[in-house]
């Protein structure tokens, strides 16, 4: 998978991850990964084109 940058709202820090799930919620697509500094998840909005490429 391609590496994406995420922003962790709880720790207010940026990080990159290449391990993530592509999820759809209310017609929008998101990349979701575990936070490196906690047990919570970090979500990043994806365009429909990005999500279609990543789902293949």
PDB file of N, CA and C in Angstrom:
ATOM      1  N   UNK A   1       0.836  -1.188   0.000  1.00  0.00           N
ATOM      2  CA  UNK A   1       0.000   0.000   0.000  1.00  0.00           C
ATOM      3  C   UNK A   1       0.881   1.253   0.000  1.00  0.00           C
ATOM      4  N   UNK A   2       0.330   2.277  -0.566  1.00  0.00           N
ATOM      5  CA  UNK A   2       1.068   3.546  -0.594  1.00  0.00           C
ATOM      6  C   UNK A   2       1.059   4.177   0.795  1.00  0.00           C
ATOM      7  N   UNK A   3       2.119   4.897   1.115  1.00  0.00           N
ATOM      8  CA  UNK A   3       2.236   5.522   2.429  1.00  0.00           C
ATOM      9  C   UNK A   3       1.437   6.825   2.457  1.00  0.00           C
ATOM     10  N   UNK A   4       0.644   7.001   3.511  1.00  0.00           N
ATOM     11  CA  UNK A   4      -0.166   8.213   3.674  1.00  0.00           C
ATOM     12  C   UNK A   4       0.225   8.909   4.966  1.00  0.00           C
ATOM     13  N   UNK A   5       0.020  10.224   4.990  1.00  0.00           N
ATOM     14  CA  UNK A   5       0.257  10.953   6.234  1.00  0.00           C
ATOM     15  C   UNK A   5      -1.074  11.110   6.965  1.00  0.00           C
ATOM     16  N   UNK A   6      -1.022  10.960   8.263  1.00  0.00           N
ATOM     17  CA  UNK A   6      -2.185  11.079   9.131  1.00  0.00           C
ATOM     18  C   UNK A   6      -1.893  12.131  10.190  1.00  0.00           C
ATOM     19  N   UNK A   7      -2.956  12.688  10.764  1.00  0.00           N
ATOM     20  CA  UNK A   7      -2.819  13.631  11.879  1.00  0.00           C
ATOM     21  C   UNK A   7      -3.554  13.046  13.074  1.00  0.00           C
ATOM     22  N   UNK A   8      -2.859  12.893  14.161  1.00  0.00           N
ATOM     23  CA  UNK A   8      -3.440  12.366  15.391  1.00  0.00           C
ATOM     24  C   UNK A   8      -3.979  13.540  16.208  1.00  0.00           C
ATOM     25  N   UNK A   9      -5.282  13.650  16.294  1.00  0.00           N
ATOM     26  CA  UNK A   9      -5.919  14.780  16.975  1.00  0.00           C
ATOM     27  C   UNK A   9      -5.648  14.745  18.485  1.00  0.00           C
ATOM     28  N   UNK A  10      -5.635  13.564  19.071  1.00  0.00           N
ATOM     29  CA  UNK A  10      -5.449  13.474  20.518  1.00  0.00           C
ATOM     30  C   UNK A  10      -4.051  13.884  20.960  1.00  0.00           C
ATOM     31  N   UNK A  11      -3.018  13.509  20.193  1.00  0.00           N
ATOM     32  CA  UNK A  11      -1.649  13.859  20.585  1.00  0.00           C
ATOM     33  C   UNK A  11      -1.136  15.075  19.804  1.00  0.00           C
ATOM     34  N   UNK A  12      -1.957  15.586  18.886  1.00  0.00           N
ATOM     35  CA  UNK A  12      -1.611  16.754  18.056  1.00  0.00           C
ATOM     36  C   UNK A  12      -0.282  16.562  17.323  1.00  0.00           C
ATOM     37  N   UNK A  13      -0.135  15.383  16.686  1.00  0.00           N
ATOM     38  CA  UNK A  13       1.101  15.098  15.959  1.00  0.00           C
ATOM     39  C   UNK A  13       0.795  14.418  14.630  1.00  0.00           C
ATOM     40  N   UNK A  14       1.679  14.633  13.660  1.00  0.00           N
ATOM     41  CA  UNK A  14       1.556  13.992  12.355  1.00  0.00           C
ATOM     42  C   UNK A  14       2.417  12.738  12.326  1.00  0.00           C
ATOM     43  N   UNK A  15       1.981  11.751  11.522  1.00  0.00           N
ATOM     44  CA  UNK A  15       2.782  10.556  11.305  1.00  0.00           C
ATOM     45  C   UNK A  15       2.396   9.948   9.960  1.00  0.00           C
ATOM     46  N   UNK A  16       3.223   9.067   9.449  1.00  0.00           N
ATOM     47  CA  UNK A  16       2.907   8.384   8.196  1.00  0.00           C
ATOM     48  C   UNK A  16       2.680   6.911   8.487  1.00  0.00           C
ATOM     49  N   UNK A  17       1.845   6.290   7.654  1.00  0.00           N
ATOM     50  CA  UNK A  17       1.551   4.869   7.824  1.00  0.00           C
ATOM     51  C   UNK A  17       1.306   4.242   6.460  1.00  0.00           C
ATOM     52  N   UNK A  18       1.757   3.014   6.317  1.00  0.00           N
ATOM     53  CA  UNK A  18       1.481   2.281   5.086  1.00  0.00           C
ATOM     54  C   UNK A  18       0.522   1.117   5.349  1.00  0.00           C
ATOM     55  N   UNK A  19       0.158   0.908   6.612  1.00  0.00           N
ATOM     56  CA  UNK A  19      -0.818  -0.115   6.994  1.00  0.00           C
ATOM     57  C   UNK A  19      -2.101   0.580   7.428  1.00  0.00           C
ATOM     58  N   UNK A  20      -3.162   0.461   6.628  1.00  0.00           N
ATOM     59  CA  UNK A  20      -4.431   1.099   6.974  1.00  0.00           C
ATOM     60  C   UNK A  20      -5.572   0.401   6.238  1.00  0.00           C
ATOM     61  N   UNK A  21      -6.792   0.625   6.719  1.00  0.00           N
ATOM     62  CA  UNK A  21      -8.005   0.096   6.092  1.00  0.00           C
ATOM     63  C   UNK A  21      -8.689   1.220   5.344  1.00  0.00           C
ATOM     64  N   UNK A  22      -9.340   0.882   4.221  1.00  0.00           N
ATOM     65  CA  UNK A  22     -10.169   1.853   3.505  1.00  0.00           C
ATOM     66  C   UNK A  22     -11.616   1.564   3.891  1.00  0.00           C
ATOM     67  N   UNK A  23     -12.279   2.547   4.479  1.00  0.00           N
ATOM     68  CA  UNK A  23     -13.671   2.375   4.920  1.00  0.00           C
ATOM     69  C   UNK A  23     -14.552   3.440   4.280  1.00  0.00           C
ATOM     70  N   UNK A  24     -15.830   3.058   4.103  1.00  0.00           N
ATOM     71  CA  UNK A  24     -16.815   4.004   3.582  1.00  0.00           C
ATOM     72  C   UNK A  24     -17.812   4.301   4.692  1.00  0.00           C
ATOM     73  N   UNK A  25     -18.109   5.587   4.872  1.00  0.00           N
ATOM     74  CA  UNK A  25     -19.072   5.995   5.895  1.00  0.00           C
ATOM     75  C   UNK A  25     -19.871   7.162   5.334  1.00  0.00           C
ATOM     76  N   UNK A  26     -21.161   7.018   5.248  1.00  0.00           N
ATOM     77  CA  UNK A  26     -22.065   8.059   4.736  1.00  0.00           C
ATOM     78  C   UNK A  26     -21.664   8.534   3.341  1.00  0.00           C
ATOM     79  N   UNK A  27     -21.222   7.608   2.508  1.00  0.00           N
ATOM     80  CA  UNK A  27     -20.876   7.945   1.130  1.00  0.00           C
ATOM     81  C   UNK A  27     -19.501   8.563   0.952  1.00  0.00           C
ATOM     82  N   UNK A  28     -18.735   8.710   2.032  1.00  0.00           N
ATOM     83  CA  UNK A  28     -17.372   9.259   1.950  1.00  0.00           C
ATOM     84  C   UNK A  28     -16.381   8.153   2.284  1.00  0.00           C
ATOM     85  N   UNK A  29     -15.186   8.279   1.750  1.00  0.00           N
ATOM     86  CA  UNK A  29     -14.171   7.255   1.956  1.00  0.00           C
ATOM     87  C   UNK A  29     -13.071   7.766   2.894  1.00  0.00           C
ATOM     88  N   UNK A  30     -12.588   6.858   3.732  1.00  0.00           N
ATOM     89  CA  UNK A  30     -11.569   7.198   4.727  1.00  0.00           C
ATOM     90  C   UNK A  30     -10.500   6.117   4.783  1.00  0.00           C
ATOM     91  N   UNK A  31      -9.271   6.532   5.064  1.00  0.00           N
ATOM     92  CA  UNK A  31      -8.205   5.595   5.416  1.00  0.00           C
ATOM     93  C   UNK A  31      -8.132   5.632   6.939  1.00  0.00           C
ATOM     94  N   UNK A  32      -8.107   4.456   7.560  1.00  0.00           N
ATOM     95  CA  UNK A  32      -8.140   4.365   9.018  1.00  0.00           C
ATOM     96  C   UNK A  32      -6.970   3.513   9.487  1.00  0.00           C
ATOM     97  N   UNK A  33      -6.225   4.033  10.457  1.00  0.00           N
ATOM     98  CA  UNK A  33      -5.095   3.300  11.023  1.00  0.00           C
ATOM     99  C   UNK A  33      -5.039   3.516  12.525  1.00  0.00           C
ATOM    100  N   UNK A  34      -4.318   2.645  13.212  1.00  0.00           N
ATOM    101  CA  UNK A  34      -4.124   2.794  14.655  1.00  0.00           C
ATOM    102  C   UNK A  34      -3.109   3.892  14.928  1.00  0.00           C
ATOM    103  N   UNK A  35      -3.305   4.621  15.976  1.00  0.00           N
ATOM    104  CA  UNK A  35      -2.354   5.660  16.379  1.00  0.00           C
ATOM    105  C   UNK A  35      -1.075   5.015  16.908  1.00  0.00           C
ATOM    106  N   UNK A  36       0.086   5.551  16.546  1.00  0.00           N
ATOM    107  CA  UNK A  36       1.335   4.994  17.087  1.00  0.00           C
ATOM    108  C   UNK A  36       1.544   5.334  18.566  1.00  0.00           C
ATOM    109  N   UNK A  37       0.789   6.304  19.095  1.00  0.00           N
ATOM    110  CA  UNK A  37       0.981   6.742  20.482  1.00  0.00           C
ATOM    111  C   UNK A  37      -0.255   6.494  21.342  1.00  0.00           C
ATOM    112  N   UNK A  38      -1.028   5.473  21.018  1.00  0.00           N
ATOM    113  CA  UNK A  38      -2.213   5.196  21.822  1.00  0.00           C
ATOM    114  C   UNK A  38      -3.000   4.042  21.229  1.00  0.00           C
ATOM    115  N   UNK A  39      -4.176   3.824  21.779  1.00  0.00           N
ATOM    116  CA  UNK A  39      -4.999   2.705  21.315  1.00  0.00           C
ATOM    117  C   UNK A  39      -6.122   3.168  20.387  1.00  0.00           C
ATOM    118  N   UNK A  40      -6.225   4.476  20.149  1.00  0.00           N
ATOM    119  CA  UNK A  40      -7.308   5.023  19.327  1.00  0.00           C
ATOM    120  C   UNK A  40      -6.962   4.938  17.830  1.00  0.00           C
ATOM    121  N   UNK A  41      -7.986   5.169  16.999  1.00  0.00           N
ATOM    122  CA  UNK A  41      -7.808   5.164  15.550  1.00  0.00           C
ATOM    123  C   UNK A  41      -7.683   6.582  15.023  1.00  0.00           C
ATOM    124  N   UNK A  42      -6.958   6.722  13.907  1.00  0.00           N
ATOM    125  CA  UNK A  42      -6.839   8.003  13.217  1.00  0.00           C
ATOM    126  C   UNK A  42      -7.441   7.840  11.834  1.00  0.00           C
ATOM    127  N   UNK A  43      -8.285   8.780  11.445  1.00  0.00           N
ATOM    128  CA  UNK A  43      -8.993   8.727  10.169  1.00  0.00           C
ATOM    129  C   UNK A  43      -8.497   9.840   9.249  1.00  0.00           C
ATOM    130  N   UNK A  44      -8.424   9.542   7.955  1.00  0.00           N
ATOM    131  CA  UNK A  44      -8.034  10.529   6.957  1.00  0.00           C
ATOM    132  C   UNK A  44      -9.021  10.428   5.791  1.00  0.00           C
ATOM    133  N   UNK A  45      -9.529  11.551   5.339  1.00  0.00           N
ATOM    134  CA  UNK A  45     -10.491  11.582   4.234  1.00  0.00           C
ATOM    135  C   UNK A  45      -9.775  11.251   2.928  1.00  0.00           C
ATOM    136  N   UNK A  46     -10.425  10.418   2.105  1.00  0.00           N
ATOM    137  CA  UNK A  46      -9.896  10.073   0.784  1.00  0.00           C
ATOM    138  C   UNK A  46     -10.884  10.521  -0.283  1.00  0.00           C
ATOM    139  N   UNK A  47     -10.387  10.858  -1.464  1.00  0.00           N
ATOM    140  CA  UNK A  47     -11.279  11.138  -2.580  1.00  0.00           C
ATOM    141  C   UNK A  47     -11.794   9.798  -3.126  1.00  0.00           C
ATOM    142  N   UNK A  48     -12.838   9.822  -3.931  1.00  0.00           N
ATOM    143  CA  UNK A  48     -13.373   8.586  -4.510  1.00  0.00           C
ATOM    144  C   UNK A  48     -12.336   7.909  -5.397  1.00  0.00           C
ATOM    145  N   UNK A  49     -11.542   8.722  -6.125  1.00  0.00           N
ATOM    146  CA  UNK A  49     -10.496   8.173  -6.985  1.00  0.00           C
ATOM    147  C   UNK A  49      -9.432   7.447  -6.165  1.00  0.00           C
ATOM    148  N   UNK A  50      -8.990   8.084  -5.079  1.00  0.00           N
ATOM    149  CA  UNK A  50      -7.975   7.453  -4.213  1.00  0.00           C
ATOM    150  C   UNK A  50      -8.510   6.139  -3.647  1.00  0.00           C
ATOM    151  N   UNK A  51      -9.738   6.133  -3.170  1.00  0.00           N
ATOM    152  CA  UNK A  51     -10.322   4.933  -2.562  1.00  0.00           C
ATOM    153  C   UNK A  51     -10.447   3.818  -3.596  1.00  0.00           C
ATOM    154  N   UNK A  52     -10.832   4.150  -4.821  1.00  0.00           N
ATOM    155  CA  UNK A  52     -10.980   3.145  -5.873  1.00  0.00           C
ATOM    156  C   UNK A  52      -9.620   2.503  -6.194  1.00  0.00           C
ATOM    157  N   UNK A  53      -8.582   3.297  -6.245  1.00  0.00           N
ATOM    158  CA  UNK A  53      -7.233   2.761  -6.516  1.00  0.00           C
ATOM    159  C   UNK A  53      -6.763   1.845  -5.386  1.00  0.00           C
ATOM    160  N   UNK A  54      -7.049   2.231  -4.149  1.00  0.00           N
ATOM    161  CA  UNK A  54      -6.568   1.473  -2.997  1.00  0.00           C
ATOM    162  C   UNK A  54      -7.341   0.190  -2.756  1.00  0.00           C
ATOM    163  N   UNK A  55      -8.584   0.133  -3.210  1.00  0.00           N
ATOM    164  CA  UNK A  55      -9.397  -1.056  -3.002  1.00  0.00           C
ATOM    165  C   UNK A  55      -9.027  -2.192  -3.955  1.00  0.00           C
ATOM    166  N   UNK A  56      -8.320  -1.889  -5.037  1.00  0.00           N
ATOM    167  CA  UNK A  56      -7.950  -2.920  -6.012  1.00  0.00           C
ATOM    168  C   UNK A  56      -6.905  -3.861  -5.475  1.00  0.00           C
TER     169      UNK A  56
END
